[in-house]
Every structure is written in structure tokens, then in C-alpha cells.
Amino acid sequence: MTLQKKVKSLVNVKGQAKAVNVEVRKKRTYIKRTDSEIEAIKEAELAEKAAEVATRQAELNADLEAKKIVAEKAQAEKLAAKKIMDEKAKKAAMANKEKQKVPKVKKTDAQIKADNEAVEILKKADVQAKEKAEKEASEQAQIAKKLAEENSGRWAKEEAERKKAASEQDYHVTSSAAAQEAEDVSDSKAEGNNRRKKKKKPPHASQPGYGRRGRRGKKSHLATPSALQQAFEKPVAKVERDVKIGETITVAELANKMAVKAVEVIKVMMKMGAMVTINQVIDQETATIVAEEMGHKVILTKENELEEAVLADAKQIDGIKTPRAPVVTIMGHVDHGK
């Protein structure tokens, strides 16, 4: 069977005003095959596909085999390299171990004897040093005890004289005789008012005046004591004191020794450019400057003052002529009260 097909179309050509008719003809011829021919064609197609599949499978198997061989070879090479590296590391470790080995030298009898003698000498030296230190300590203690026994009377006498001088010291704050008399009168009045008076018995209900109130129906108040009334006041002047300052001292202790409030000491130090608190520890030099600024005498002391005095007296007793080191130094002062 033959089929023919015609297709007409117009095509515009450049340079021509009219379109050109184009006719396309197609012809197809169909041949009817028998059943045996169709089966043969199908069998041929199946055989061709089977051959193609077998070829692809063979190529795939070949690729897998080649990859397997390459992987086995790489694994073998890796194991061989690892074995070589392990052997090298083992040899290096053995070499280091051999180098670190120190041949033991056996000591002779003479060397062992010398070592034992050195140990015994060191032990004896330690024992002798300990005995010497204990002996010196006991001697020093005996000397100090002897010195205290010999000077106890003198020290007691000096303490009594010091107390007597302190009691006889003039307590007036001025040098004027009139001001001193006025001060004595004011002190006696204050002391007299402070004494307790005998309490009067409350009036009985039958006595006159019982249950009365003060003026305008109010209860009468106690009169103000004369000590609290305005009277003669002591002249305000700064008292110059001897302030003993050790190597370190707190702000509160320094204020207590100068008989002033700690706030005043803090203000003075703030003016000097130092910010401190009441419990802060300051050094000896700073405390000296503050005390001099507030118009007091400064006496610098050391922590081991008593020990040095005892040792100096002991050396004088033993006949050792050594100058006694001064342990107290009086610094100059600035009098701001004048």
C-alpha cells in the first residue's frame, strides 16, 4: 500500500514582490509482512539486545576486577610502608634506650667508708650547732633575768618619779594667773553640781502642796544644771603632746595618741593628697608628717626597743664597751597653735 501527501505553502523571497508557491510531496509505501517474518524480526531484535547486555556486563565485570586489583595493590603497599615505619621506630627506640643506659659503677670499700664518714661528720656538726644555739639562748636568758633583778629597784624608782612628775604637772591650759583662777572656779562649780544631792521625800496626801502643778497647769521641770549653763569657758588652744609612733600605725591609733578625732586626721591627709580610711595602716614617715602638721612632737620608736636595751645593758655589765644605739629620736615639730 502506497500513500501520497501534498503540502502547499507560500514562501516570501527577498527581492521579489510576489510570494512563491512551494509544493511538498511525500510518499510512503507500507508492505504487509507475514507472521513468520515478524517473529524473525523480533527474535533478531531480542538477540541483538541480549548481545548488547552481555557486552555491557562483561565490560562492567572487567572494570570491577581491575578496581579490585588496584585496591589490593594499594593496600599491600600501605601495609609494607607501615611495616617499614614500625621497624624504623623500633630501631630508633632501641638506640635511645641504649644511649640512656648508664653503666653502673661499683663503689669501692674506701669510697663507701668515706661517704659514711662524711654523713657522720654532718650529723655531729648539726648536733653541735643545736647544742651551741641552746646554750647561747640559755645564757642570754640568764643575763636578762640577772639584769632585771639588778635593775628592778631602779626601774621602780624611775616609774614612781615619772608618775610624781605627771601628777605635779600643771594642768592649766594658759599661763595667765587670772585665767587660771577663773578656770579653777569653773572646774569647782562643775564638780560641785555634778555631785548627787539627797532626794527629798515626796509630800503626803495630807500635806499642803500635794498634787499641785506648776504654772498654767503644767508639771514643773528640773532646772538646768549650772554645768550646762553658759559660763566661763576654757580658752581654746591646741595642746602640744609627745606622740610615740612605731614603724606602722593606723589612722585611728594616731588620732587617739594626739587626742583628736580621726576625722580631723583624715582631713589633714586629704589636704596632703592621701585618701585614707579610719582603719588603714600608714607608715612611720607619713604619720610623722601628719603629727608635725597638727603641731605635736614626734617620738619614733622601734618594735625591738626593749630587746636592744636589755642586750646593751648586758654588754655593759660584761665589760664590753659598745656605744648604745639610740632607739628613740625626737623629731622637730611645727607649732600651729601660736
mmCIF file of N, CA, C and O in Angstrom, residues 257-301:
data_model
loop_
_atom_site.group_PDB
_atom_site.id
_atom_site.type_symbol
_atom_site.label_atom_id
_atom_site.label_comp_id
_atom_site.label_asym_id
_atom_site.label_seq_id
_atom_site.Cartn_x
_atom_site.Cartn_y
_atom_site.Cartn_z
ATOM 1 N N LYS A 257 46.328 58.886 119.969
ATOM 2 C CA LYS A 257 47.538 59.368 120.635
ATOM 3 C C LYS A 257 47.614 60.889 120.632
ATOM 4 O O LYS A 257 48.189 61.492 121.543
ATOM 5 N N MET A 258 47.066 61.544 119.611
ATOM 6 C CA MET A 258 47.062 63.005 119.552
ATOM 7 C C MET A 258 45.837 63.600 120.224
ATOM 8 O O MET A 258 45.661 64.823 120.235
ATOM 9 N N ALA A 259 44.930 62.744 120.771
ATOM 10 C CA ALA A 259 43.719 63.194 121.462
ATOM 11 C C ALA A 259 42.844 64.048 120.561
ATOM 12 O O ALA A 259 42.321 65.094 120.959
ATOM 13 N N VAL A 260 42.692 63.639 119.325
ATOM 14 C CA VAL A 260 41.809 64.324 118.381
ATOM 15 C C VAL A 260 40.924 63.269 117.725
ATOM 16 O O VAL A 260 41.137 62.072 117.866
ATOM 17 N N LYS A 261 39.939 63.762 117.001
ATOM 18 C CA LYS A 261 39.066 62.845 116.285
ATOM 19 C C LYS A 261 39.761 62.324 115.031
ATOM 20 O O LYS A 261 40.571 63.028 114.416
ATOM 21 N N ALA A 262 39.400 61.103 114.655
ATOM 22 C CA ALA A 262 40.013 60.516 113.453
ATOM 23 C C ALA A 262 39.626 61.286 112.201
ATOM 24 O O ALA A 262 40.373 61.307 111.221
ATOM 25 N N VAL A 263 38.468 61.954 112.233
ATOM 26 C CA VAL A 263 38.037 62.728 111.059
ATOM 27 C C VAL A 263 39.007 63.853 110.776
ATOM 28 O O VAL A 263 39.298 64.172 109.616
ATOM 29 N N GLU A 264 39.543 64.483 111.843
ATOM 30 C CA GLU A 264 40.495 65.571 111.641
ATOM 31 C C GLU A 264 41.787 65.060 110.996
ATOM 32 O O GLU A 264 42.360 65.715 110.117
ATOM 33 N N VAL A 265 42.243 63.889 111.429
ATOM 34 C CA VAL A 265 43.452 63.306 110.819
ATOM 35 C C VAL A 265 43.205 62.998 109.340
ATOM 36 O O VAL A 265 44.050 63.252 108.477
ATOM 37 N N ILE A 266 42.019 62.460 109.043
ATOM 38 C CA ILE A 266 41.690 62.139 107.650
ATOM 39 C C ILE A 266 41.631 63.403 106.811
ATOM 40 O O ILE A 266 42.093 63.442 105.659
ATOM 41 N N LYS A 267 41.076 64.509 107.379
ATOM 42 C CA LYS A 267 41.027 65.778 106.645
ATOM 43 C C LYS A 267 42.425 66.292 106.324
ATOM 44 O O LYS A 267 42.695 66.768 105.219
ATOM 45 N N VAL A 268 43.326 66.229 107.323
ATOM 46 C CA VAL A 268 44.709 66.686 107.102
ATOM 47 C C VAL A 268 45.373 65.875 106.000
ATOM 48 O O VAL A 268 46.050 66.415 105.114
ATOM 49 N N MET A 269 45.163 64.542 106.017
ATOM 50 C CA MET A 269 45.775 63.695 104.995
ATOM 51 C C MET A 269 45.141 63.922 103.625
ATOM 52 O O MET A 269 45.806 63.820 102.596
ATOM 53 N N MET A 270 43.851 64.257 103.596
ATOM 54 C CA MET A 270 43.220 64.591 102.312
ATOM 55 C C MET A 270 43.797 65.879 101.744
ATOM 56 O O MET A 270 43.997 66.009 100.529
ATOM 57 N N LYS A 271 44.089 66.860 102.629
ATOM 58 C CA LYS A 271 44.737 68.083 102.158
ATOM 59 C C LYS A 271 46.127 67.789 101.618
ATOM 60 O O LYS A 271 46.609 68.474 100.709
ATOM 61 N N MET A 272 46.793 66.780 102.176
ATOM 62 C CA MET A 272 48.120 66.387 101.697
ATOM 63 C C MET A 272 48.045 65.540 100.432
ATOM 64 O O MET A 272 49.078 65.219 99.846
ATOM 65 N N GLY A 273 46.828 65.144 100.030
ATOM 66 C CA GLY A 273 46.660 64.379 98.797
ATOM 67 C C GLY A 273 46.596 62.881 98.999
ATOM 68 O O GLY A 273 46.804 62.124 98.054
ATOM 69 N N ALA A 274 46.311 62.435 100.229
ATOM 70 C CA ALA A 274 46.238 60.989 100.506
ATOM 71 C C ALA A 274 44.827 60.668 100.975
ATOM 72 O O ALA A 274 44.330 61.259 101.940
ATOM 73 N N MET A 275 44.175 59.734 100.289
ATOM 74 C CA MET A 275 42.829 59.289 100.655
ATOM 75 C C MET A 275 42.962 58.042 101.526
ATOM 76 O O MET A 275 43.441 57.002 101.062
ATOM 77 N N VAL A 276 42.571 58.145 102.798
ATOM 78 C CA VAL A 276 42.721 57.031 103.731
ATOM 79 C C VAL A 276 41.398 56.811 104.459
ATOM 80 O O VAL A 276 40.499 57.648 104.433
ATOM 81 N N THR A 277 41.314 55.641 105.130
ATOM 82 C CA THR A 277 40.171 55.317 105.975
ATOM 83 C C THR A 277 40.624 55.247 107.423
ATOM 84 O O THR A 277 41.826 55.291 107.726
ATOM 85 N N ILE A 278 39.671 55.102 108.329
ATOM 86 C CA ILE A 278 39.992 55.149 109.751
ATOM 87 C C ILE A 278 40.810 53.941 110.195
ATOM 88 O O ILE A 278 41.614 54.020 111.120
ATOM 89 N N ASN A 279 40.640 52.798 109.526
ATOM 90 C CA ASN A 279 41.362 51.574 109.906
ATOM 91 C C ASN A 279 42.561 51.298 109.014
ATOM 92 O O ASN A 279 43.149 50.228 109.102
ATOM 93 N N GLN A 280 42.932 52.229 108.149
ATOM 94 C CA GLN A 280 44.052 51.996 107.230
ATOM 95 C C GLN A 280 45.379 52.164 107.962
ATOM 96 O O GLN A 280 45.535 53.045 108.811
ATOM 97 N N VAL A 281 46.341 51.306 107.621
ATOM 98 C CA VAL A 281 47.673 51.344 108.235
ATOM 99 C C VAL A 281 48.570 52.244 107.400
ATOM 100 O O VAL A 281 48.638 52.114 106.172
ATOM 101 N N ILE A 282 49.270 53.182 108.061
ATOM 102 C CA ILE A 282 50.196 54.087 107.372
ATOM 103 C C ILE A 282 51.591 53.870 107.935
ATOM 104 O O ILE A 282 51.771 53.355 109.041
ATOM 105 N N ASP A 283 52.600 54.288 107.174
ATOM 106 C CA ASP A 283 53.979 54.081 107.598
ATOM 107 C C ASP A 283 54.416 55.178 108.566
ATOM 108 O O ASP A 283 53.704 56.152 108.843
ATOM 109 N N GLN A 284 55.623 54.991 109.095
ATOM 110 C CA GLN A 284 56.138 55.888 110.131
ATOM 111 C C GLN A 284 56.379 57.300 109.595
ATOM 112 O O GLN A 284 56.071 58.294 110.249
ATOM 113 N N GLU A 285 56.883 57.395 108.376
ATOM 114 C CA GLU A 285 57.199 58.702 107.792
ATOM 115 C C GLU A 285 55.927 59.529 107.583
ATOM 116 O O GLU A 285 55.871 60.714 107.937
ATOM 117 N N THR A 286 54.876 58.900 107.029
ATOM 118 C CA THR A 286 53.621 59.622 106.807
ATOM 119 C C THR A 286 52.999 60.058 108.122
ATOM 120 O O THR A 286 52.518 61.190 108.259
ATOM 121 N N ALA A 287 53.006 59.159 109.123
ATOM 122 C CA ALA A 287 52.446 59.518 110.421
ATOM 123 C C ALA A 287 53.219 60.671 111.064
ATOM 124 O O ALA A 287 52.627 61.560 111.701
ATOM 125 N N THR A 288 54.544 60.700 110.873
ATOM 126 C CA THR A 288 55.358 61.787 111.418
ATOM 127 C C THR A 288 54.980 63.127 110.790
ATOM 128 O O THR A 288 54.823 64.139 111.480
ATOM 129 N N ILE A 289 54.800 63.129 109.471
ATOM 130 C CA ILE A 289 54.429 64.371 108.781
ATOM 131 C C ILE A 289 53.070 64.870 109.257
ATOM 132 O O ILE A 289 52.868 66.072 109.506
ATOM 133 N N VAL A 290 52.107 63.963 109.432
ATOM 134 C CA VAL A 290 50.765 64.350 109.874
ATOM 135 C C VAL A 290 50.811 64.927 111.294
ATOM 136 O O VAL A 290 50.187 65.955 111.594
ATOM 137 N N ALA A 291 51.542 64.253 112.198
ATOM 138 C CA ALA A 291 51.620 64.723 113.580
ATOM 139 C C ALA A 291 52.293 66.093 113.668
ATOM 140 O O ALA A 291 51.852 66.977 114.428
ATOM 141 N N GLU A 292 53.369 66.294 112.898
ATOM 142 C CA GLU A 292 54.028 67.590 112.891
ATOM 143 C C GLU A 292 53.115 68.667 112.299
ATOM 144 O O GLU A 292 53.111 69.811 112.749
ATOM 145 N N GLU A 293 52.332 68.284 111.290
ATOM 146 C CA GLU A 293 51.408 69.244 110.687
ATOM 147 C C GLU A 293 50.340 69.688 111.686
ATOM 148 O O GLU A 293 49.873 70.830 111.639
ATOM 149 N N MET A 294 49.963 68.806 112.595
ATOM 150 C CA MET A 294 48.943 69.134 113.597
ATOM 151 C C MET A 294 49.552 69.688 114.883
ATOM 152 O O MET A 294 48.843 69.885 115.875
ATOM 153 N N GLY A 295 50.877 69.973 114.889
ATOM 154 C CA GLY A 295 51.519 70.691 115.988
ATOM 155 C C GLY A 295 51.883 69.852 117.187
ATOM 156 O O GLY A 295 51.728 70.303 118.328
ATOM 157 N N HIS A 296 52.372 68.634 116.995
ATOM 158 C CA HIS A 296 52.769 67.772 118.098
ATOM 159 C C HIS A 296 54.223 67.339 117.918
ATOM 160 O O HIS A 296 54.759 67.328 116.804
ATOM 161 N N LYS A 297 54.856 66.972 119.040
ATOM 162 C CA LYS A 297 56.194 66.402 118.998
ATOM 163 C C LYS A 297 56.107 64.921 118.648
ATOM 164 O O LYS A 297 55.191 64.233 119.093
ATOM 165 N N VAL A 298 57.061 64.449 117.873
ATOM 166 C CA VAL A 298 57.048 63.060 117.407
ATOM 167 C C VAL A 298 58.219 62.318 118.029
ATOM 168 O O VAL A 298 59.356 62.817 118.010
ATOM 169 N N ILE A 299 57.946 61.163 118.594
ATOM 170 C CA ILE A 299 58.985 60.282 119.140
ATOM 171 C C ILE A 299 58.913 58.971 118.362
ATOM 172 O O ILE A 299 57.913 58.244 118.437
ATOM 173 N N LEU A 300 59.954 58.698 117.590
ATOM 174 C CA LEU A 300 59.992 57.482 116.771
ATOM 175 C C LEU A 300 60.509 56.326 117.613
ATOM 176 O O LEU A 300 61.534 56.445 118.298
ATOM 177 N N THR A 301 59.812 55.217 117.579
ATOM 178 C CA THR A 301 60.184 54.031 118.348
ATOM 179 C C THR A 301 60.336 52.844 117.413
ATOM 180 O O THR A 301 59.857 52.863 116.283
#
